[in-house]
Short mmCIF file of C-alpha atoms in Angstrom, two decimals:
data_model
loop_
_atom_site.label_atom_id
_atom_site.label_comp_id
_atom_site.label_asym_id
_atom_site.label_seq_id
_atom_site.Cartn_x
_atom_site.Cartn_y
_atom_site.Cartn_z
CA MET R 1 4.13 -0.61 33.09
CA THR R 2 3.29 -3.63 31.24
CA ASP R 3 3.64 -3.92 27.34
CA PRO R 4 -0.02 -4.24 25.97
CA MET R 5 1.59 -6.40 23.20
CA VAL R 6 3.06 -8.89 25.72
CA PRO R 7 0.14 -11.21 27.38
CA PRO R 8 0.52 -11.54 31.21
CA THR R 9 1.72 -14.87 32.29
CA PRO R 10 -1.52 -16.92 32.87
CA PRO R 11 -2.18 -18.26 36.28
CA VAL R 12 -2.13 -21.95 37.01
CA HIS R 13 -5.49 -23.92 37.81
CA LEU R 14 -5.23 -25.64 40.92
CA GLN R 15 -6.90 -28.72 39.36
CA ALA R 16 -3.76 -29.09 37.22
CA LEU R 17 -1.34 -28.97 40.21
CA LEU R 18 -3.54 -31.56 41.91
CA ALA R 19 -3.21 -33.54 39.10
CA ARG R 20 0.37 -33.88 39.20
CA GLU R 21 0.93 -37.58 40.50
CA ASP R 22 4.78 -36.84 41.31
CA LEU R 23 3.59 -34.34 44.12
CA GLY R 24 0.91 -36.43 45.49
CA LEU R 25 -1.19 -33.43 46.61
CA ARG R 26 -4.67 -34.04 48.25
CA ARG R 27 -7.70 -31.48 48.56
CA ILE R 28 -8.81 -32.13 52.31
CA ALA R 29 -11.02 -28.93 52.78
CA GLY R 30 -12.57 -26.11 50.95
CA PRO R 31 -14.65 -25.80 47.84
CA ASP R 32 -13.87 -28.04 44.79
CA ASP R 33 -13.94 -25.27 42.43
CA PRO R 34 -12.39 -26.05 38.64
CA GLY R 35 -12.26 -22.37 38.02
CA THR R 36 -9.65 -21.61 41.48
CA VAL R 37 -6.22 -20.49 39.98
CA ILE R 38 -3.09 -19.72 41.62
CA ARG R 39 -0.41 -17.12 40.61
CA TRP R 40 2.56 -18.11 42.61
CA ALA R 41 3.52 -20.23 45.55
CA HIS R 42 4.88 -18.89 48.87
CA ALA R 43 6.01 -20.68 52.00
CA SER R 44 5.69 -18.99 55.19
CA GLU R 45 5.63 -19.90 58.84
CA MET R 46 4.10 -16.58 60.11
CA ALA R 47 0.97 -16.59 62.37
CA ASP R 48 -0.15 -13.66 60.59
CA PRO R 49 1.08 -13.87 56.94
CA TYR R 50 -1.24 -11.23 55.81
CA PRO R 51 1.29 -8.62 55.31
CA TYR R 52 3.82 -10.62 53.05
CA LEU R 53 0.78 -12.00 50.64
CA LEU R 54 0.13 -10.32 47.21
CA GLY R 55 -3.13 -12.39 46.39
CA GLY R 56 -3.54 -15.38 44.47
CA GLU R 57 -0.67 -17.37 46.62
CA LEU R 58 -0.69 -21.06 47.41
CA LEU R 59 0.74 -20.55 50.60
CA LEU R 60 2.75 -23.49 52.11
CA SER R 61 3.27 -23.90 55.48
CA ALA R 62 4.52 -27.00 57.87
CA GLY R 63 2.67 -25.55 61.02
CA VAL R 64 5.71 -24.43 62.59
CA HIS R 65 3.88 -21.25 63.77
CA ILE R 66 0.96 -23.26 65.57
CA PRO R 67 1.56 -22.82 69.57
CA GLU R 68 1.00 -25.82 71.62
CA GLY R 69 -2.76 -26.38 72.49
CA ALA R 70 -4.12 -24.02 69.90
CA GLY R 71 -7.60 -24.13 69.49
CA PRO R 72 -10.32 -23.04 67.03
CA GLY R 73 -10.00 -19.79 67.61
CA TYR R 74 -6.49 -19.56 66.44
CA PHE R 75 -6.98 -21.30 63.28
CA ASP R 76 -10.10 -19.52 62.56
CA ALA R 77 -7.90 -16.00 62.92
CA TYR R 78 -5.02 -17.59 60.65
CA VAL R 79 -7.30 -18.65 57.97
CA SER R 80 -9.39 -15.48 57.88
CA ARG R 81 -6.33 -13.46 57.50
CA ILE R 82 -5.21 -15.83 54.53
CA VAL R 83 -8.58 -15.19 52.72
CA ALA R 84 -8.55 -11.54 53.48
CA ALA R 85 -5.20 -11.06 51.66
CA GLY R 86 -6.48 -12.63 48.71
CA GLY R 87 -4.89 -16.16 49.31
CA ALA R 88 -6.03 -18.75 46.89
CA ALA R 89 -5.20 -21.88 48.66
CA LEU R 90 -3.37 -23.29 51.75
CA GLY R 91 -0.90 -26.25 51.42
CA PHE R 92 -0.10 -27.98 54.71
CA GLY R 93 2.86 -30.28 55.26
CA VAL R 94 2.45 -33.08 57.46
CA ALA R 95 6.11 -33.60 58.35
CA PRO R 96 8.08 -32.88 60.09
CA VAL R 97 6.29 -30.72 62.78
CA HIS R 98 2.74 -32.44 62.71
CA GLU R 99 1.90 -36.00 61.84
CA ALA R 100 -1.45 -35.06 60.28
CA VAL R 101 -3.40 -31.78 59.62
CA PRO R 102 -5.10 -30.19 62.64
CA LYS R 103 -8.71 -30.80 62.67
CA ALA R 104 -9.42 -27.35 63.60
CA LEU R 105 -7.34 -26.03 60.46
CA VAL R 106 -9.65 -28.27 58.36
CA GLU R 107 -12.65 -26.95 59.85
CA ALA R 108 -11.67 -23.30 59.60
CA CYS R 109 -10.64 -23.88 55.91
CA GLU R 110 -14.06 -25.44 55.24
CA MET R 111 -15.89 -22.53 57.07
CA HIS R 112 -14.05 -19.82 55.16
CA GLY R 113 -13.97 -21.41 51.90
CA LEU R 114 -10.29 -21.50 51.52
CA PRO R 115 -8.92 -24.65 49.62
CA LEU R 116 -6.61 -26.76 51.88
CA LEU R 117 -3.99 -29.27 50.23
CA GLU R 118 -2.37 -31.88 52.19
CA VAL R 119 1.41 -31.95 51.24
CA PRO R 120 2.89 -35.84 51.85
CA PRO R 121 5.98 -36.03 53.56
CA ARG R 122 7.89 -37.20 50.57
CA THR R 123 6.91 -34.00 48.78
CA THR R 124 9.20 -30.54 49.73
CA PHE R 125 7.84 -27.40 49.26
CA SER R 126 10.34 -26.58 46.70
CA ALA R 127 8.98 -29.36 44.56
CA VAL R 128 5.56 -27.74 44.88
CA ALA R 129 6.83 -24.26 43.85
CA GLN R 130 8.90 -25.57 40.99
CA ALA R 131 5.68 -27.61 39.57
CA VAL R 132 3.89 -24.27 39.91
CA TRP R 133 6.60 -22.57 37.72
CA GLN R 134 6.46 -25.11 35.33
CA LEU R 135 2.73 -25.28 35.04
CA MET R 136 3.06 -21.39 34.39
CA ALA R 137 6.04 -21.63 31.99
CA GLN R 138 3.87 -24.23 29.89
CA ALA R 139 0.65 -22.05 29.93
CA ARG R 140 2.78 -18.88 29.10
CA LEU R 141 4.44 -20.78 26.14
CA ALA R 142 1.07 -21.79 24.55
CA GLU R 143 -0.34 -18.37 25.22
CA LEU R 144 2.43 -16.65 23.48
CA ARG R 145 2.00 -19.24 20.35
CA ARG R 146 -1.36 -18.39 20.17
CA VAL R 147 -0.70 -14.67 20.50
CA THR R 148 1.96 -15.25 17.88
CA GLU R 149 -0.28 -17.06 15.32
CA ALA R 150 -2.98 -14.51 15.93
CA GLN R 151 -0.79 -11.71 14.85
CA GLN R 152 0.47 -13.16 11.94
CA SER R 153 -3.15 -14.08 10.84
CA LEU R 154 -4.35 -10.50 11.52
CA ALA R 155 -1.51 -9.04 9.62
CA ALA R 156 -2.07 -11.35 6.61
CA ALA R 157 -5.83 -10.08 6.85
CA ALA R 158 -4.86 -6.51 6.99
CA ALA R 159 -2.59 -6.87 3.70
CA ARG R 160 -5.71 -7.59 1.74
CA PRO R 161 -7.49 -5.31 -0.69
CA ASP R 162 -10.33 -4.72 1.49
CA PRO R 163 -8.94 -5.17 4.92
CA LEU R 164 -11.56 -3.96 7.45
CA ARG R 165 -13.80 -7.04 7.40
CA PRO R 166 -11.27 -9.69 6.98
CA VAL R 167 -9.27 -8.36 10.11
CA LEU R 168 -12.56 -8.24 12.15
CA ARG R 169 -13.35 -11.95 10.87
CA ARG R 170 -9.85 -13.24 11.81
CA LEU R 171 -10.18 -11.45 15.36
CA ALA R 172 -13.66 -12.80 16.11
CA GLN R 173 -12.29 -16.38 15.15
CA ARG R 174 -9.05 -15.96 17.32
CA LEU R 175 -11.35 -14.96 20.19
CA ASN R 176 -13.98 -17.29 19.75
CA GLY R 177 -16.36 -14.29 20.01
CA TRP R 178 -17.85 -11.39 18.13
CA ALA R 179 -15.88 -8.29 16.91
CA ALA R 180 -17.27 -5.20 15.41
CA LEU R 181 -15.96 -1.59 14.47
CA TYR R 182 -18.00 1.43 15.39
CA SER R 183 -18.11 4.40 13.31
CA PRO R 184 -17.57 7.97 15.07
CA ASP R 185 -21.62 8.27 15.11
CA THR R 186 -21.85 4.88 17.10
CA THR R 187 -23.07 2.78 14.28
CA GLU R 188 -21.54 -0.55 13.32
CA LEU R 189 -19.54 -0.29 10.12
CA ALA R 190 -18.84 -3.98 9.95
CA ALA R 191 -19.00 -6.99 12.55
CA SER R 192 -17.96 -10.64 12.59
CA GLY R 193 -18.78 -13.61 14.72
CA PRO R 194 -21.96 -14.64 16.72
CA PRO R 195 -23.42 -11.61 18.13
CA PRO R 196 -23.99 -11.36 21.76
CA PRO R 197 -27.31 -11.36 23.50
CA PRO R 198 -29.24 -8.05 23.15
CA THR R 199 -28.45 -6.70 26.73
CA ALA R 200 -24.88 -7.29 26.25
CA HIS R 201 -24.87 -5.72 22.68
CA GLN R 202 -26.47 -2.80 23.98
CA ALA R 203 -23.94 -2.45 27.07
CA LEU R 204 -21.08 -2.78 24.62
CA THR R 205 -22.68 0.13 22.49
CA ASN R 206 -22.65 2.08 25.60
CA LEU R 207 -19.46 1.35 26.43
CA THR R 208 -17.87 2.34 23.09
CA GLN R 209 -19.52 5.89 23.40
CA ALA R 210 -17.57 6.48 26.96
CA LEU R 211 -14.17 6.06 24.58
CA ARG R 212 -15.21 8.91 22.27
CA PRO R 213 -14.08 12.67 22.62
CA SER R 214 -17.15 14.69 23.21
CA ASP R 215 -17.82 18.26 23.61
CA PRO R 216 -17.25 19.14 27.35
CA THR R 217 -20.15 21.59 27.43
CA THR R 218 -23.04 19.22 26.35
CA PRO R 219 -23.62 15.74 26.60
CA ALA R 220 -24.13 13.68 23.42
CA ALA R 221 -27.52 13.38 22.18
CA GLY R 222 -29.51 10.39 22.86
CA SER R 223 -26.40 9.01 24.79
CA PRO R 224 -26.94 6.93 28.08
CA PRO R 225 -26.03 8.48 31.53
CA PRO R 226 -22.28 8.55 31.67
CA ALA R 227 -20.70 5.23 33.35
CA THR R 228 -17.54 4.71 35.54
CA VAL R 229 -14.86 3.32 33.37
CA GLY R 230 -12.31 1.63 35.95
CA SER R 231 -14.65 1.00 38.72
CA PRO R 232 -17.89 -0.88 39.27
CA PRO R 233 -20.90 1.37 38.08
CA ALA R 234 -23.78 2.08 40.64
CA ALA R 235 -26.24 2.10 38.01
CA ALA R 236 -25.62 -1.48 36.27
CA ALA R 237 -26.74 -4.32 38.36
CA GLY R 238 -24.61 -7.25 37.68
CA SER R 239 -22.05 -5.82 35.84
CA ARG R 240 -18.48 -4.72 36.56
CA ALA R 241 -16.25 -2.30 34.53
CA ALA R 242 -12.77 -2.13 34.34
CA GLY R 243 -10.73 0.34 32.32
CA ALA R 244 -8.14 3.26 32.60
CA ALA R 245 -10.15 6.46 33.42
CA ARG R 246 -13.45 8.12 34.95
CA VAL R 247 -16.03 9.68 32.65
CA GLY R 248 -17.59 12.26 34.64
CA ALA R 249 -21.73 12.59 34.72
CA ALA R 250 -23.65 15.77 34.62
CA ALA R 251 -27.27 16.46 34.35
CA PRO R 252 -28.61 17.25 30.71
CA GLY R 253 -28.08 21.01 29.93
CA LYS R 254 -25.56 21.79 32.87
CA HIS R 255 -22.14 22.56 32.19
CA ARG R 256 -19.72 19.51 32.37
CA GLN R 257 -16.01 19.83 32.43
CA ALA R 258 -13.77 18.09 30.19
CA THR R 259 -12.12 14.89 31.44
CA PRO R 260 -9.51 12.79 29.76
CA THR R 261 -10.90 10.28 27.47
CA PRO R 262 -9.93 6.61 28.14
CA THR R 263 -8.68 4.58 25.34
CA SER R 264 -10.15 1.19 26.37
CA ALA R 265 -12.94 -0.18 28.96
CA SER R 266 -14.18 -3.37 29.94
CA ASP R 267 -17.41 -5.07 31.30
CA THR R 268 -19.04 -8.03 31.91
CA VAL R 269 -22.83 -8.38 31.30
CA ASP R 270 -24.72 -11.57 31.65
CA GLY R 271 -21.52 -13.73 31.51
CA THR R 272 -20.49 -12.21 28.35
CA HIS R 273 -17.02 -10.21 28.65
CA LEU R 274 -17.22 -7.06 26.85
CA ALA R 275 -14.07 -4.78 25.68
CA ALA R 276 -13.82 -1.70 23.91
CA TYR R 277 -10.65 -0.16 22.31
CA ALA R 278 -10.54 3.48 21.04
CA LEU R 279 -8.32 3.75 17.64
CA GLY R 280 -5.56 6.28 17.66
CA THR R 281 -6.55 8.00 14.55
CA GLY R 282 -8.32 10.53 16.86
CA HIS R 283 -11.65 10.29 14.54
CA GLY R 284 -13.74 8.52 17.16
CA PHE R 285 -13.44 4.87 15.60
CA VAL R 286 -13.65 2.11 18.17
CA LEU R 287 -13.18 -1.73 18.10
CA ALA R 288 -15.50 -3.63 20.30
CA VAL R 289 -15.33 -7.22 21.35
CA ALA R 290 -17.68 -9.72 23.22
CA THR R 291 -16.40 -13.05 24.24
CA PRO R 292 -17.81 -15.86 26.15
CA HIS R 293 -14.48 -16.45 28.17
CA ARG R 294 -11.51 -14.17 28.81
CA THR R 295 -7.78 -15.27 28.65
CA PRO R 296 -4.53 -13.30 29.64
CA GLY R 297 -3.73 -13.20 25.60
CA ASP R 298 -7.34 -12.06 24.47
CA HIS R 299 -6.36 -8.32 25.32
CA THR R 300 -2.91 -8.61 23.65
CA ILE R 301 -4.58 -10.05 20.45
CA ALA R 302 -7.31 -7.43 20.35
CA SER R 303 -4.73 -4.85 20.91
CA VAL R 304 -2.72 -5.87 18.03
CA ALA R 305 -6.15 -5.69 15.73
CA ALA R 306 -6.74 -2.28 17.35
CA ALA R 307 -3.37 -1.05 16.20
CA LEU R 308 -3.87 -2.45 12.79
CA LEU R 309 -7.39 -1.06 12.47
CA THR R 310 -6.07 2.28 13.39
CA LEU R 311 -3.72 2.25 10.43
CA LEU R 312 -6.68 1.35 8.27
CA THR R 313 -9.17 3.73 9.47
CA GLY R 314 -6.68 6.54 9.38
CA GLN R 315 -6.54 5.78 5.51
CA LEU R 316 -10.11 6.59 5.57
CA ARG R 317 -10.06 9.98 7.00
CA SER R 318 -6.51 11.22 6.79
CA SER R 319 -5.86 13.80 4.21
CA THR R 320 -2.22 13.27 4.25
CA ALA R 321 -2.96 9.74 3.40
CA THR R 322 -4.86 10.80 0.18
CA ALA R 323 -1.98 13.17 -0.47
CA ARG R 324 0.64 10.39 -0.14
CA SER R 325 -1.56 8.06 -2.53
CA SER R 326 -1.84 11.21 -5.07
CA ALA R 327 1.75 11.48 -5.28
CA LEU R 328 2.36 7.71 -5.62
CA VAL R 329 0.20 7.81 -8.59
CA ARG R 330 1.86 10.73 -10.23
CA LEU R 331 5.44 9.11 -9.79
CA LEU R 332 4.22 5.97 -11.48
CA LEU R 333 2.85 8.06 -14.26
CA GLY R 334 6.26 9.51 -14.78
CA THR R 335 5.92 12.84 -12.76
CA PRO R 336 9.28 14.16 -11.55
CA PRO R 337 9.79 13.71 -7.68
CA PRO R 338 10.29 17.58 -7.38
CA GLU R 339 6.69 18.31 -8.61
CA VAL R 340 5.09 15.90 -6.23
CA ALA R 341 7.12 16.34 -3.17
CA HIS R 342 4.88 19.04 -1.83
CA LEU R 343 1.90 16.58 -1.52
CA LEU R 344 4.09 14.67 1.13
CA GLY R 345 4.57 17.85 3.52
CA ALA R 346 8.08 18.31 3.50
CA GLU R 347 10.78 19.94 1.43
CA ARG R 348 13.87 18.05 2.60
CA TRP R 349 13.97 14.57 3.76
CA HIS R 350 16.28 11.81 5.43
CA MET R 351 16.43 8.27 4.13
CA VAL R 352 16.85 5.79 6.66
CA HIS R 353 17.77 1.94 6.20
CA ALA R 354 17.00 -0.30 8.93
CA ARG R 355 17.65 -3.96 9.86
CA PRO R 356 16.13 -5.56 13.02
CA ASP R 357 18.33 -7.22 15.56
CA GLY R 358 16.63 -10.56 14.93
CA GLN R 359 17.46 -13.19 12.30
CA ALA R 360 13.91 -13.21 10.34
CA PRO R 361 13.13 -10.29 7.84
CA PRO R 362 10.84 -7.92 9.04
CA ASP R 363 7.16 -8.61 8.44
CA PRO R 364 4.70 -5.61 7.39
CA LEU R 365 3.36 -4.93 10.96
CA THR R 366 6.91 -4.49 12.27
CA ALA R 367 8.04 -2.22 9.60
CA ALA R 368 4.54 -0.24 10.04
CA ALA R 369 5.48 -0.16 13.62
CA LEU R 370 9.28 1.46 12.89
CA GLY R 371 7.64 3.90 10.64
CA THR R 372 5.48 5.00 13.65
CA ALA R 373 8.54 5.39 15.67
CA LEU R 374 10.21 7.31 13.10
CA GLY R 375 7.11 9.46 12.44
CA SER R 376 6.70 8.47 8.64
CA ALA R 377 4.18 6.40 6.85
CA LEU R 378 6.57 6.12 4.02
CA VAL R 379 7.84 2.87 4.62
CA ASP R 380 9.14 0.00 2.27
CA PRO R 381 10.00 -3.21 3.71
CA ALA R 382 12.34 -4.45 1.19
CA GLY R 383 13.89 -7.96 2.04
CA GLU R 384 15.96 -7.86 5.26
CA THR R 385 16.02 -4.19 5.31
CA VAL R 386 13.32 -1.70 5.71
CA ARG R 387 13.72 2.01 4.06
CA VAL R 388 11.90 4.81 5.69
CA LEU R 389 11.62 8.50 4.16
CA VAL R 390 11.62 10.65 7.30
CA PRO R 391 10.81 14.31 6.99
CA ALA R 392 14.30 16.30 8.00
CA ASP R 393 12.49 18.04 10.83
CA HIS R 394 11.80 14.58 12.63
CA PRO R 395 14.92 13.81 14.41
CA VAL R 396 15.91 10.40 13.87
CA GLU R 397 17.40 8.49 17.14
CA PRO R 398 18.39 4.93 17.89
CA LEU R 399 15.71 2.58 18.35
CA PRO R 400 15.76 -0.68 20.57
CA GLY R 401 16.00 -3.70 18.66
CA TRP R 402 17.38 -2.00 15.16
CA THR R 403 20.51 -0.84 13.69
CA LEU R 404 19.84 2.25 11.58
CA GLY R 405 21.70 4.11 8.63
CA VAL R 406 20.73 7.78 7.93
CA SER R 407 21.26 9.65 5.04
CA THR R 408 21.92 13.66 5.04
CA ALA R 409 18.97 15.90 4.50
CA VAL R 410 18.23 15.89 0.86
CA ALA R 411 15.55 17.50 -1.62
CA PRO R 412 13.40 15.03 -3.60
CA GLU R 413 15.66 15.00 -6.63
CA ASP R 414 18.45 13.74 -4.56
CA TRP R 415 16.45 10.65 -3.00
CA PRO R 416 18.45 8.02 -5.02
CA ALA R 417 21.72 9.39 -3.76
CA ALA R 418 20.32 9.46 0.00
CA ASP R 419 19.31 5.87 -0.68
CA THR R 420 23.11 5.02 -1.36
CA GLN R 421 24.11 7.16 1.63
CA ALA R 422 22.03 5.43 3.99
CA ALA R 423 22.72 2.00 2.44
CA ARG R 424 26.51 2.63 3.17
CA ALA R 425 25.75 4.13 6.38
CA LEU R 426 23.45 1.05 7.81
CA ALA R 427 26.66 -1.46 6.20
CA ARG R 428 28.94 0.44 8.40
CA ALA R 429 26.72 0.65 11.61
CA ARG R 430 26.36 -3.15 11.51
CA ALA R 431 30.00 -3.81 11.02
CA THR R 432 30.96 -1.54 13.92
CA ARG R 433 27.86 -2.83 16.02
CA THR R 434 26.77 0.77 16.19
CA ARG R 435 22.88 1.26 16.94
CA LEU R 436 22.74 4.50 14.76
CA LEU R 437 25.24 6.01 12.03
CA ARG R 438 24.67 9.17 9.90
CA HIS R 439 26.09 9.84 6.74
CA GLY R 440 28.75 12.85 7.27
CA ASP R 441 27.35 15.94 5.94
CA ARG R 442 30.39 18.20 5.99
CA PRO R 443 31.83 19.33 2.89
CA ALA R 444 34.29 16.51 1.19
CA LEU R 445 37.17 16.75 -1.05
CA ALA R 446 35.00 15.98 -3.97
CA ASP R 447 33.31 19.42 -3.63
CA LEU R 448 36.73 20.99 -4.45
CA VAL R 449 36.73 19.05 -7.68
CA PRO R 450 34.46 20.18 -10.84
CA PRO R 451 31.91 16.88 -10.70
CA HIS R 452 32.72 16.35 -14.57
CA ASP R 453 36.49 15.87 -14.03
CA ALA R 454 35.88 13.90 -10.71
CA ASP R 455 33.30 11.55 -12.61
CA ALA R 456 35.89 11.04 -15.72
CA HIS R 457 38.78 10.15 -13.14
CA ALA R 458 36.53 7.60 -11.29
CA ARG R 459 35.21 6.05 -14.56
CA SER R 460 38.92 5.87 -15.95
CA LEU R 461 40.32 4.71 -12.50
CA LEU R 462 37.81 1.81 -12.00
CA ALA R 463 37.21 0.84 -15.36
CA PRO R 464 38.99 -2.66 -14.86
CA ILE R 465 36.62 -3.60 -12.21
CA ALA R 466 33.37 -1.58 -13.01
CA ALA R 467 31.68 -4.39 -14.75
CA THR R 468 31.71 -6.50 -11.55
CA PRO R 469 29.52 -4.74 -8.87
CA ALA R 470 30.66 -7.23 -6.26
CA LEU R 471 34.12 -6.27 -6.41
CA THR R 472 33.29 -2.17 -6.39
CA ASP R 473 30.97 -2.97 -3.29
CA THR R 474 33.55 -5.02 -1.53
CA LEU R 475 36.35 -2.46 -2.40
CA ARG R 476 34.12 0.42 -1.12
CA THR R 477 33.14 -1.39 2.03
CA TRP R 478 36.80 -2.70 3.03
CA LEU R 479 38.24 0.74 2.53
CA SER R 480 35.39 2.59 4.53
CA LEU R 481 36.19 -0.06 7.27
CA HIS R 482 39.90 0.57 7.30
CA GLY R 483 41.10 -2.71 5.62
CA SER R 484 39.27 -4.93 8.27
CA TRP R 485 38.36 -8.18 6.87
CA ASP R 486 36.16 -9.25 9.69
CA ARG R 487 34.00 -6.00 9.49
CA THR R 488 33.88 -6.18 5.82
CA ALA R 489 32.44 -9.72 6.04
CA VAL R 490 30.06 -8.77 8.45
CA ALA R 491 28.90 -5.73 6.43
CA LEU R 492 28.28 -7.53 3.36
CA SER R 493 27.12 -10.64 4.73
CA VAL R 494 29.78 -13.06 3.16
CA HIS R 495 32.49 -15.06 4.59
CA ARG R 496 36.17 -13.23 5.55
CA ASN R 497 38.00 -15.23 2.95
CA THR R 498 35.54 -14.13 0.37
CA VAL R 499 36.61 -10.60 0.96
CA ARG R 500 40.25 -11.39 0.93
CA GLN R 501 39.84 -13.28 -2.66
CA ARG R 502 37.61 -10.13 -3.86
CA ILE R 503 40.09 -7.46 -2.66
CA ALA R 504 43.16 -9.51 -4.07
CA ARG R 505 41.31 -9.56 -7.47
CA CYS R 506 40.85 -5.59 -7.19
CA ALA R 507 44.41 -5.21 -6.32
CA ALA R 508 45.30 -7.45 -9.58
CA LEU R 509 42.94 -5.94 -12.01
CA LEU R 510 43.83 -2.18 -10.87
CA ASP R 511 47.55 -3.02 -10.82
CA ALA R 512 47.32 -1.06 -7.37
CA ASP R 513 49.19 -1.49 -4.10
CA LEU R 514 46.57 -1.52 -1.62
CA ASP R 515 48.67 -1.07 1.38
CA ASP R 516 49.67 2.51 0.12
CA PRO R 517 47.57 5.01 1.85
CA ASP R 518 47.86 7.43 -1.22
CA VAL R 519 46.46 4.42 -3.44
CA ARG R 520 43.66 3.95 -0.92
CA MET R 521 42.96 7.71 -0.57
CA GLU R 522 42.68 7.96 -4.57
CA LEU R 523 40.27 4.92 -4.83
CA TRP R 524 38.13 6.11 -1.93
CA PHE R 525 37.66 9.46 -3.69
CA ALA R 526 36.83 7.69 -6.92
CA LEU R 527 34.39 5.17 -5.12
CA ARG R 528 32.69 8.00 -3.45
CA THR R 529 31.96 9.85 -6.77
CA PRO R 530 28.38 9.71 -7.67
#
């Protein structure tokens, strides 16, 4: 299945290919429609290419398949099969088999409405195919840039104090159309952009109703007859629906079995493209969009807006969000964590530290997506690292594109210690190139020593370097990675020579032989003491 967050590769307009002077292509038959697009180029000398076409091709042929003395009937059958397969255009090479395009082929293409291009002798079919891929790559890059800019703009709007209207306004601007948020009772909560014509507006309202979960035994009061979402509705002349599920119809008052509720649907009414997206909160909110044109990236941009609005509308209706807000306020006012932990819905928690594989720091949208994947809304994007508090009953598994460090399961009063555990686990995971590393939860040597004695010993032993956190952090990381200079440098994001200098400084200040395993064990014990 395709990723809804990545726009599909846009098709290439046939006019753009004809405009390439290096190819010298010339249209000699078929409609001169500026809207004609091709999705790929395919060369074939089959007399019947129908079984090998997917639709949207520029079919290239040198006429090798044409038998000697072929008449109009042969060309009519040949062109009709290309049209039936959904071919977008036919390119005919005039060399080396034919000195000119057969007149009967020109007439057949004209009759069936198939654009026919003359490919000059100097232009190879591979050059035509390469030009198609180049144009597609350019269009793809432009579309990705547009989608990326739209994502950043929507994320910035979602971060504002009153984000609903700014998100809709940015979405309408990016799509050059109209965007609205419908409440569960089918009223417009907010809208932005030039409104669509009344007929299209009403059709869009009807489309949003098809995305709401309803009582399977009774139709919604005042709702129009259910339409098909995913195929053309029989009752709507001049419109075409395309979606993901079918909404069954029943006469008023009669029993109607429950059917799966689609998550999105689209329609075209009076030349206006309509789309509706059910927000994932489960409360019946729907995002509606009306645009004069439809490009491959529009669905991706609208899907991003729907994801953001899902989070925002979830805050409107979620009691758990209210509880989290209450817990945050109490913590800010000085209430101890154990007294507010019950508001968060779990007794024990894992702290997760995560770093993305990319070089750029994670943005708020990426951090929110990570929290969703881990099953928690308690997300803190702090610089290059994202911290997430995850309930202990939610398993933390490796995630593509992320390196994770996970603490042991702790009670709220031990969150600071868990934060330290997760940070160390992440540093070790990055140094060892491991996707996920968990802090060990077995009884340790420290459990055999009274905490007061262990703390006093650690403070005494580490006193010479305690005032320099860089030295203690480097020594701890270096010991945890078995004295590896390179891995320690990676974990601390410093040069390996810096690591060597710091370790040498630690050895001098501590007056210790760091090659002695007993010394290393004693230092490791002290460094792990809370």
